[in-house]
């Protein structure tokens, strides 16, 4: 480089490749349901240092949004916004076009439009940016008839100690990737681009096991040490489709998302011995097997009794209380741990961002939560402090934008 | 598993293997300087799901502590404690024995003694737990003569806006790993085991690029998008040894650590165009090359001028101001980004946990910081809000404990 052009910047030329690649993949996998993730690993210039997992780019386009159909990755950030007062349907359309463009580019490893730090986007690491609407946004887009009956705050549960600062919201943006830098940068771009159209409501961030730490498919553990999400079916399974996808109306291909912020009292939990803790859950802590089984995915035998005639899996064990008889009424869990040091006026706190995906909140999530609120040994050590419900928009085409099915009507 | 033993827990038998392995590795690499990391990947029972990077165990024993000689990993947590009033030398010895035992086990993928969630320790993912002392702890252990002259708060700099809640401390524990769950669990065990001997002072946590995101050896980027730490020599290099290791007295094999919490004003930074930002740093943002070079590790030409006779690298560019003429006076940087949402009374903030390792704080760190405080274009967008200095203890043998060189005297 000669001194004369030493102060000129060049965007990495690789980005052109990644866009093209991801676009092609989007078309290809859209037909197959949109949930395949592409490995877009390419090194075409010196200084291009994206690693194998860093270059992994999820397809933006498809019948479903990629954040529901891919593994959540090691890092998750959840951003809620409220529409500014007096927002119109045109404003919402403008915001969704802008955000969809951000998601399309960022997921492909490009900077967003007018990105000031595009280098922080270069390793998508499986990034997904997923959008949901609360009731107000849905009604603004399509009128009262467009909003499903379940799209409202959950009923009050006796165990709740909800705080407004972690609850509700008009718009949800859910950002997952294996790299915390990628997630931080994407959250920043999404927040910047909301300016003037939506105001920040809350921001929650969490983590799961890192890429490479455990064999692929290993169930995550929460900070109680429990496996968390054992009964989630594989994304490609018919059972996943039955539990998750909405199949009629403008939300076809979409779903619903419930986020509960569950504070966990680790200090008191640690005072209970392992037998007591395993009894509370109904699973062993080491392998996660049900107390009537030997490996994690064994079906629990809820009728089994011990030599004295007592149930092996307690009547109030979490496993028993959480489980609907009909698997179609089950939910798909998507949890992230949080562990936040004291800062300013805020005390240290730890817990679980309990995410749950299901086709119908009232038919699936609410009955489970009601049973757990009535009786669940885990309630002793856990407190829900935040709660929010969103409709997750269906996917869109590569040239479309999220929400276009309703906003273009 | 029969119903009769269904409530019995079994610690993973794999742990025995990992201990043995790590101990052997500790001995083997201790002789070579203690900074080799071993891959202790072993699958010996169903349900053992540790992944290739998850099983990576750093050696505990050696001439140096592993956290200085290994890559810092994707996640870093820094814990400062104060000794309780009236602490004796025996108390400090007891604490260091306990903490060393924790570090030895956790780094090998075992639970700590009386660990209530040993499953969260099973994937060390390169975990290192590194200990340092402030002046009070050093004097308690060995008297005034044992404390180096530099072991005190840094001189006040004009750019500082230090807050007590991020500054100083009697004891430092620095926890690095590629997995955030592993780091969170290790921090929890270290904090629990301090009870009655030391009180929590501050807790700062940050992140770098994830394992697998970039090619091995890629320099991290901070949230300004800059490469950060380009001039760090490889750990095995003679230059690393010259910059880092203390070579006389009881601290031989140890070093010093400065942690500065640098708040970054991302919103204002983003208003500056790329040329202005590259001029502030003296490097291009995309490759990190000096403005007089073409690739990141090119030596900058500080004498080069443009066609009009102006220096290509500004007189007040960060690169120029930060660079001592004598490489032996340079520091080794170990930065972690932080990006913390608003919570409770605390506003959202982002920045860099600027860690710096050097043999002599006064001879290396202070002159650099003085030059930067006098003039550095980056000062416009950055504010140091926390500052702490610690002596990093030399390594110990597999049966020893950190600090034994002074505490057994």
PDB file of C-alpha atoms in Angstrom, chain B residues 110-329:
ATOM      1  CA  UNK B 110     -13.535 -31.973  38.024  1.00  0.00           C
ATOM      2  CA  UNK B 111     -15.920 -30.352  40.433  1.00  0.00           C
ATOM      3  CA  UNK B 112     -14.297 -28.433  43.267  1.00  0.00           C
ATOM      4  CA  UNK B 113     -14.272 -30.036  46.709  1.00  0.00           C
ATOM      5  CA  UNK B 114     -17.903 -30.118  47.897  1.00  0.00           C
ATOM      6  CA  UNK B 115     -19.011 -28.861  44.501  1.00  0.00           C
ATOM      7  CA  UNK B 116     -22.782 -28.986  44.321  1.00  0.00           C
ATOM      8  CA  UNK B 117     -22.892 -28.798  40.495  1.00  0.00           C
ATOM      9  CA  UNK B 118     -19.854 -30.813  39.339  1.00  0.00           C
ATOM     10  CA  UNK B 119     -21.546 -31.393  35.970  1.00  0.00           C
ATOM     11  CA  UNK B 120     -20.980 -27.715  35.177  1.00  0.00           C
ATOM     12  CA  UNK B 121     -17.226 -28.297  35.560  1.00  0.00           C
ATOM     13  CA  UNK B 122     -17.042 -31.298  33.217  1.00  0.00           C
ATOM     14  CA  UNK B 123     -15.998 -29.299  30.133  1.00  0.00           C
ATOM     15  CA  UNK B 124     -13.047 -27.135  31.223  1.00  0.00           C
ATOM     16  CA  UNK B 125     -12.739 -25.686  27.698  1.00  0.00           C
ATOM     17  CA  UNK B 126      -9.243 -24.426  28.453  1.00  0.00           C
ATOM     18  CA  UNK B 127     -10.218 -23.054  31.859  1.00  0.00           C
ATOM     19  CA  UNK B 128      -7.545 -21.182  33.765  1.00  0.00           C
ATOM     20  CA  UNK B 129      -7.933 -19.779  37.272  1.00  0.00           C
ATOM     21  CA  UNK B 130      -5.187 -17.305  38.070  1.00  0.00           C
ATOM     22  CA  UNK B 131      -4.428 -15.606  41.360  1.00  0.00           C
ATOM     23  CA  UNK B 132      -2.918 -12.277  42.231  1.00  0.00           C
ATOM     24  CA  UNK B 133      -2.320 -10.253  45.367  1.00  0.00           C
ATOM     25  CA  UNK B 134      -2.594  -6.576  46.074  1.00  0.00           C
ATOM     26  CA  UNK B 135      -0.219  -4.823  48.437  1.00  0.00           C
ATOM     27  CA  UNK B 136      -2.044  -5.686  51.678  1.00  0.00           C
ATOM     28  CA  UNK B 137      -2.070  -9.421  50.985  1.00  0.00           C
ATOM     29  CA  UNK B 138       1.573  -9.382  49.919  1.00  0.00           C
ATOM     30  CA  UNK B 139       2.661  -7.572  53.072  1.00  0.00           C
ATOM     31  CA  UNK B 140       0.598  -9.944  55.202  1.00  0.00           C
ATOM     32  CA  UNK B 141       2.329 -12.902  53.558  1.00  0.00           C
ATOM     33  CA  UNK B 142       5.905 -11.650  53.568  1.00  0.00           C
ATOM     34  CA  UNK B 143       6.251  -8.243  55.179  1.00  0.00           C
ATOM     35  CA  UNK B 144       6.893  -4.876  53.544  1.00  0.00           C
ATOM     36  CA  UNK B 145      10.062  -6.136  51.870  1.00  0.00           C
ATOM     37  CA  UNK B 146       8.075  -8.689  49.896  1.00  0.00           C
ATOM     38  CA  UNK B 147       5.984  -6.055  48.104  1.00  0.00           C
ATOM     39  CA  UNK B 148       7.458  -4.615  44.893  1.00  0.00           C
ATOM     40  CA  UNK B 149       7.487  -0.815  44.672  1.00  0.00           C
ATOM     41  CA  UNK B 150       4.975  -0.903  41.813  1.00  0.00           C
ATOM     42  CA  UNK B 151       2.387  -2.828  43.846  1.00  0.00           C
ATOM     43  CA  UNK B 152       0.089   0.090  44.617  1.00  0.00           C
ATOM     44  CA  UNK B 153      -2.639   2.063  42.838  1.00  0.00           C
ATOM     45  CA  UNK B 154      -1.453   3.667  39.602  1.00  0.00           C
ATOM     46  CA  UNK B 155      -0.659   7.392  39.702  1.00  0.00           C
ATOM     47  CA  UNK B 156      -3.672   9.569  38.924  1.00  0.00           C
ATOM     48  CA  UNK B 157      -4.009  10.309  35.191  1.00  0.00           C
ATOM     49  CA  UNK B 158      -5.779  13.346  33.824  1.00  0.00           C
ATOM     50  CA  UNK B 159      -8.111  11.186  31.734  1.00  0.00           C
ATOM     51  CA  UNK B 160      -9.317   9.078  34.689  1.00  0.00           C
ATOM     52  CA  UNK B 161     -12.817   9.120  36.112  1.00  0.00           C
ATOM     53  CA  UNK B 162     -12.258   6.206  38.453  1.00  0.00           C
ATOM     54  CA  UNK B 163     -15.024   4.685  40.509  1.00  0.00           C
ATOM     55  CA  UNK B 164     -14.250   2.862  43.719  1.00  0.00           C
ATOM     56  CA  UNK B 165     -16.608   0.022  42.769  1.00  0.00           C
ATOM     57  CA  UNK B 166     -14.300  -1.060  39.907  1.00  0.00           C
ATOM     58  CA  UNK B 167     -10.965  -0.316  41.551  1.00  0.00           C
ATOM     59  CA  UNK B 168      -8.275  -1.864  43.760  1.00  0.00           C
ATOM     60  CA  UNK B 169      -8.651  -4.935  45.982  1.00  0.00           C
ATOM     61  CA  UNK B 170      -6.527  -7.231  48.148  1.00  0.00           C
ATOM     62  CA  UNK B 171      -6.901 -10.365  46.037  1.00  0.00           C
ATOM     63  CA  UNK B 172      -7.568 -11.028  42.367  1.00  0.00           C
ATOM     64  CA  UNK B 173      -8.959 -14.177  40.793  1.00  0.00           C
ATOM     65  CA  UNK B 174      -8.971 -14.175  37.012  1.00  0.00           C
ATOM     66  CA  UNK B 175     -11.006 -16.893  35.294  1.00  0.00           C
ATOM     67  CA  UNK B 176     -10.725 -17.569  31.563  1.00  0.00           C
ATOM     68  CA  UNK B 177     -12.277 -20.276  29.388  1.00  0.00           C
ATOM     69  CA  UNK B 178     -13.937 -20.739  26.041  1.00  0.00           C
ATOM     70  CA  UNK B 179     -17.242 -21.699  27.669  1.00  0.00           C
ATOM     71  CA  UNK B 180     -19.382 -19.178  29.573  1.00  0.00           C
ATOM     72  CA  UNK B 181     -21.024 -21.903  31.670  1.00  0.00           C
ATOM     73  CA  UNK B 182     -17.616 -23.129  32.838  1.00  0.00           C
ATOM     74  CA  UNK B 183     -16.550 -19.590  33.755  1.00  0.00           C
ATOM     75  CA  UNK B 184     -19.790 -18.863  35.607  1.00  0.00           C
ATOM     76  CA  UNK B 185     -19.509 -22.061  37.615  1.00  0.00           C
ATOM     77  CA  UNK B 186     -15.835 -21.553  38.465  1.00  0.00           C
ATOM     78  CA  UNK B 187     -16.526 -17.990  39.628  1.00  0.00           C
ATOM     79  CA  UNK B 188     -19.277 -19.292  41.852  1.00  0.00           C
ATOM     80  CA  UNK B 189     -17.066 -21.952  43.464  1.00  0.00           C
ATOM     81  CA  UNK B 190     -14.209 -19.497  44.029  1.00  0.00           C
ATOM     82  CA  UNK B 191     -16.610 -17.020  45.629  1.00  0.00           C
ATOM     83  CA  UNK B 192     -18.212 -19.673  47.855  1.00  0.00           C
ATOM     84  CA  UNK B 193     -14.845 -20.883  49.058  1.00  0.00           C
ATOM     85  CA  UNK B 194     -13.756 -17.351  49.998  1.00  0.00           C
ATOM     86  CA  UNK B 195     -16.530 -17.142  52.569  1.00  0.00           C
ATOM     87  CA  UNK B 196     -15.311 -16.103  56.044  1.00  0.00           C
ATOM     88  CA  UNK B 197     -11.783 -15.408  54.736  1.00  0.00           C
ATOM     89  CA  UNK B 198     -12.369 -12.699  52.158  1.00  0.00           C
ATOM     90  CA  UNK B 199     -15.223 -10.449  51.094  1.00  0.00           C
ATOM     91  CA  UNK B 200     -16.316  -9.762  47.565  1.00  0.00           C
ATOM     92  CA  UNK B 201     -15.140  -6.382  46.269  1.00  0.00           C
ATOM     93  CA  UNK B 202     -15.950  -6.325  42.547  1.00  0.00           C
ATOM     94  CA  UNK B 203     -16.777  -8.692  39.730  1.00  0.00           C
ATOM     95  CA  UNK B 204     -16.231  -7.772  36.094  1.00  0.00           C
ATOM     96  CA  UNK B 205     -16.954 -10.017  33.201  1.00  0.00           C
ATOM     97  CA  UNK B 206     -16.195  -9.794  29.480  1.00  0.00           C
ATOM     98  CA  UNK B 207     -15.913 -11.619  26.195  1.00  0.00           C
ATOM     99  CA  UNK B 208     -13.750 -12.007  23.087  1.00  0.00           C
ATOM    100  CA  UNK B 209     -14.317 -13.883  19.853  1.00  0.00           C
ATOM    101  CA  UNK B 210     -15.589 -17.427  20.383  1.00  0.00           C
ATOM    102  CA  UNK B 211     -13.618 -20.604  19.801  1.00  0.00           C
ATOM    103  CA  UNK B 212     -14.077 -21.597  16.153  1.00  0.00           C
ATOM    104  CA  UNK B 213     -15.157 -18.134  14.992  1.00  0.00           C
ATOM    105  CA  UNK B 214     -11.799 -17.104  13.620  1.00  0.00           C
ATOM    106  CA  UNK B 215      -8.605 -18.823  12.591  1.00  0.00           C
ATOM    107  CA  UNK B 216      -6.400 -19.614  15.568  1.00  0.00           C
ATOM    108  CA  UNK B 217      -4.170 -16.665  16.406  1.00  0.00           C
ATOM    109  CA  UNK B 218      -6.520 -14.015  14.993  1.00  0.00           C
ATOM    110  CA  UNK B 219      -6.187 -10.834  17.032  1.00  0.00           C
ATOM    111  CA  UNK B 220      -9.347  -9.984  18.969  1.00  0.00           C
ATOM    112  CA  UNK B 221     -11.417  -6.931  18.104  1.00  0.00           C
ATOM    113  CA  UNK B 222     -12.845  -4.484  20.595  1.00  0.00           C
ATOM    114  CA  UNK B 223     -16.293  -2.924  20.260  1.00  0.00           C
ATOM    115  CA  UNK B 224     -14.879  -0.005  18.264  1.00  0.00           C
ATOM    116  CA  UNK B 225     -14.123  -2.678  15.661  1.00  0.00           C
ATOM    117  CA  UNK B 226     -10.362  -2.294  16.093  1.00  0.00           C
ATOM    118  CA  UNK B 227      -7.935  -5.174  16.312  1.00  0.00           C
ATOM    119  CA  UNK B 228      -6.676  -5.085  19.886  1.00  0.00           C
ATOM    120  CA  UNK B 229      -3.330  -6.590  20.929  1.00  0.00           C
ATOM    121  CA  UNK B 230      -1.481  -6.820  17.612  1.00  0.00           C
ATOM    122  CA  UNK B 231       1.927  -6.323  19.169  1.00  0.00           C
ATOM    123  CA  UNK B 232       1.569  -9.176  21.680  1.00  0.00           C
ATOM    124  CA  UNK B 233       4.414 -11.631  21.050  1.00  0.00           C
ATOM    125  CA  UNK B 234       3.748 -15.397  21.063  1.00  0.00           C
ATOM    126  CA  UNK B 235       3.931 -16.870  24.548  1.00  0.00           C
ATOM    127  CA  UNK B 236       6.869 -19.066  23.604  1.00  0.00           C
ATOM    128  CA  UNK B 237       8.902 -16.137  22.281  1.00  0.00           C
ATOM    129  CA  UNK B 238      11.896 -14.784  24.116  1.00  0.00           C
ATOM    130  CA  UNK B 239      10.304 -11.368  23.800  1.00  0.00           C
ATOM    131  CA  UNK B 240       7.264 -12.534  25.784  1.00  0.00           C
ATOM    132  CA  UNK B 241       9.541 -13.709  28.598  1.00  0.00           C
ATOM    133  CA  UNK B 242      11.391 -10.387  28.615  1.00  0.00           C
ATOM    134  CA  UNK B 243       8.214  -8.349  28.772  1.00  0.00           C
ATOM    135  CA  UNK B 244       6.349 -10.487  31.259  1.00  0.00           C
ATOM    136  CA  UNK B 245       8.280 -12.577  33.765  1.00  0.00           C
ATOM    137  CA  UNK B 246       9.703 -11.275  36.981  1.00  0.00           C
ATOM    138  CA  UNK B 247      13.156 -12.774  37.367  1.00  0.00           C
ATOM    139  CA  UNK B 248      14.248 -12.077  40.924  1.00  0.00           C
ATOM    140  CA  UNK B 249      12.956 -12.508  44.444  1.00  0.00           C
ATOM    141  CA  UNK B 250      10.011 -14.590  45.559  1.00  0.00           C
ATOM    142  CA  UNK B 251       7.949 -13.381  42.569  1.00  0.00           C
ATOM    143  CA  UNK B 252      10.302 -15.085  40.095  1.00  0.00           C
ATOM    144  CA  UNK B 253       8.058 -16.661  37.474  1.00  0.00           C
ATOM    145  CA  UNK B 254       5.257 -14.303  38.401  1.00  0.00           C
ATOM    146  CA  UNK B 255       4.296 -11.012  36.811  1.00  0.00           C
ATOM    147  CA  UNK B 256       2.036  -8.033  37.368  1.00  0.00           C
ATOM    148  CA  UNK B 257      -1.472  -7.432  36.130  1.00  0.00           C
ATOM    149  CA  UNK B 258      -3.183  -4.111  35.595  1.00  0.00           C
ATOM    150  CA  UNK B 259      -6.912  -4.092  34.944  1.00  0.00           C
ATOM    151  CA  UNK B 260      -8.423  -0.866  33.642  1.00  0.00           C
ATOM    152  CA  UNK B 261     -12.155  -0.673  32.985  1.00  0.00           C
ATOM    153  CA  UNK B 262     -12.410   1.602  29.949  1.00  0.00           C
ATOM    154  CA  UNK B 263     -15.878   2.835  29.111  1.00  0.00           C
ATOM    155  CA  UNK B 264     -16.327   3.414  25.387  1.00  0.00           C
ATOM    156  CA  UNK B 265     -18.740   5.955  23.950  1.00  0.00           C
ATOM    157  CA  UNK B 266     -19.910   3.939  20.964  1.00  0.00           C
ATOM    158  CA  UNK B 267     -22.601   6.404  19.917  1.00  0.00           C
ATOM    159  CA  UNK B 268     -20.142   9.279  19.465  1.00  0.00           C
ATOM    160  CA  UNK B 269     -17.469   7.029  17.914  1.00  0.00           C
ATOM    161  CA  UNK B 270     -20.010   5.999  15.275  1.00  0.00           C
ATOM    162  CA  UNK B 271     -20.408   9.612  14.194  1.00  0.00           C
ATOM    163  CA  UNK B 272     -16.793   9.775  13.047  1.00  0.00           C
ATOM    164  CA  UNK B 273     -16.092   8.595   9.499  1.00  0.00           C
ATOM    165  CA  UNK B 274     -13.730   5.701   8.831  1.00  0.00           C
ATOM    166  CA  UNK B 275     -10.826   7.898   7.786  1.00  0.00           C
ATOM    167  CA  UNK B 276     -11.098   9.850  11.013  1.00  0.00           C
ATOM    168  CA  UNK B 277     -11.292   6.693  13.042  1.00  0.00           C
ATOM    169  CA  UNK B 278      -8.355   5.070  11.287  1.00  0.00           C
ATOM    170  CA  UNK B 279      -6.369   8.243  11.806  1.00  0.00           C
ATOM    171  CA  UNK B 280      -7.152   8.130  15.539  1.00  0.00           C
ATOM    172  CA  UNK B 281      -5.775   4.612  15.835  1.00  0.00           C
ATOM    173  CA  UNK B 282      -3.011   4.721  13.208  1.00  0.00           C
ATOM    174  CA  UNK B 283      -4.260   1.451  11.712  1.00  0.00           C
ATOM    175  CA  UNK B 284      -6.836   0.508   9.113  1.00  0.00           C
ATOM    176  CA  UNK B 285      -9.999  -0.868  10.595  1.00  0.00           C
ATOM    177  CA  UNK B 286     -10.397  -3.775   8.188  1.00  0.00           C
ATOM    178  CA  UNK B 287      -7.055  -5.581   8.361  1.00  0.00           C
ATOM    179  CA  UNK B 288      -5.537  -3.723  11.300  1.00  0.00           C
ATOM    180  CA  UNK B 289      -2.442  -2.892   9.232  1.00  0.00           C
ATOM    181  CA  UNK B 290      -0.574   0.245  10.270  1.00  0.00           C
ATOM    182  CA  UNK B 291      -1.462   3.129   7.929  1.00  0.00           C
ATOM    183  CA  UNK B 292       2.031   2.769   6.449  1.00  0.00           C
ATOM    184  CA  UNK B 293       1.671  -0.963   5.807  1.00  0.00           C
ATOM    185  CA  UNK B 294      -0.512  -3.549   4.166  1.00  0.00           C
ATOM    186  CA  UNK B 295      -0.972  -6.353   6.691  1.00  0.00           C
ATOM    187  CA  UNK B 296      -1.626  -6.349  10.411  1.00  0.00           C
ATOM    188  CA  UNK B 297       1.814  -7.317  11.627  1.00  0.00           C
ATOM    189  CA  UNK B 298       3.794  -4.931   9.413  1.00  0.00           C
ATOM    190  CA  UNK B 299       6.058  -2.715  11.495  1.00  0.00           C
ATOM    191  CA  UNK B 300       4.670   0.821  11.386  1.00  0.00           C
ATOM    192  CA  UNK B 301       6.897   3.413   9.717  1.00  0.00           C
ATOM    193  CA  UNK B 302       6.623   6.277  12.167  1.00  0.00           C
ATOM    194  CA  UNK B 303       8.767   8.545   9.984  1.00  0.00           C
ATOM    195  CA  UNK B 304       6.706   8.180   6.802  1.00  0.00           C
ATOM    196  CA  UNK B 305       5.090  11.364   5.491  1.00  0.00           C
ATOM    197  CA  UNK B 306       2.515  11.996   2.800  1.00  0.00           C
ATOM    198  CA  UNK B 307       2.925  14.123  -0.347  1.00  0.00           C
ATOM    199  CA  UNK B 308       2.359  17.289   1.668  1.00  0.00           C
ATOM    200  CA  UNK B 309       4.915  16.344   4.281  1.00  0.00           C
ATOM    201  CA  UNK B 310       2.478  15.397   7.034  1.00  0.00           C
ATOM    202  CA  UNK B 311       3.119  12.216   9.037  1.00  0.00           C
ATOM    203  CA  UNK B 312       1.050   9.279   7.765  1.00  0.00           C
ATOM    204  CA  UNK B 313       0.646   8.052  11.313  1.00  0.00           C
ATOM    205  CA  UNK B 314      -0.491  11.116  13.250  1.00  0.00           C
ATOM    206  CA  UNK B 315       1.612  12.452  16.097  1.00  0.00           C
ATOM    207  CA  UNK B 316      -1.351  11.814  18.362  1.00  0.00           C
ATOM    208  CA  UNK B 317      -2.481   8.471  16.917  1.00  0.00           C
ATOM    209  CA  UNK B 318      -2.983   5.761  19.519  1.00  0.00           C
ATOM    210  CA  UNK B 319      -0.456   3.447  17.855  1.00  0.00           C
ATOM    211  CA  UNK B 320       2.333   6.038  18.032  1.00  0.00           C
ATOM    212  CA  UNK B 321       1.595   7.226  21.567  1.00  0.00           C
ATOM    213  CA  UNK B 322       1.280   3.692  22.960  1.00  0.00           C
ATOM    214  CA  UNK B 323       4.579   2.413  21.568  1.00  0.00           C
ATOM    215  CA  UNK B 324       7.803   2.522  23.623  1.00  0.00           C
ATOM    216  CA  UNK B 325      11.011   2.671  21.598  1.00  0.00           C
ATOM    217  CA  UNK B 326      12.413  -0.305  23.502  1.00  0.00           C
ATOM    218  CA  UNK B 327      10.280  -3.448  22.932  1.00  0.00           C
ATOM    219  CA  UNK B 328      11.356  -4.752  26.341  1.00  0.00           C
ATOM    220  CA  UNK B 329       9.350  -1.907  27.866  1.00  0.00           C
TER     221      UNK B 329
END
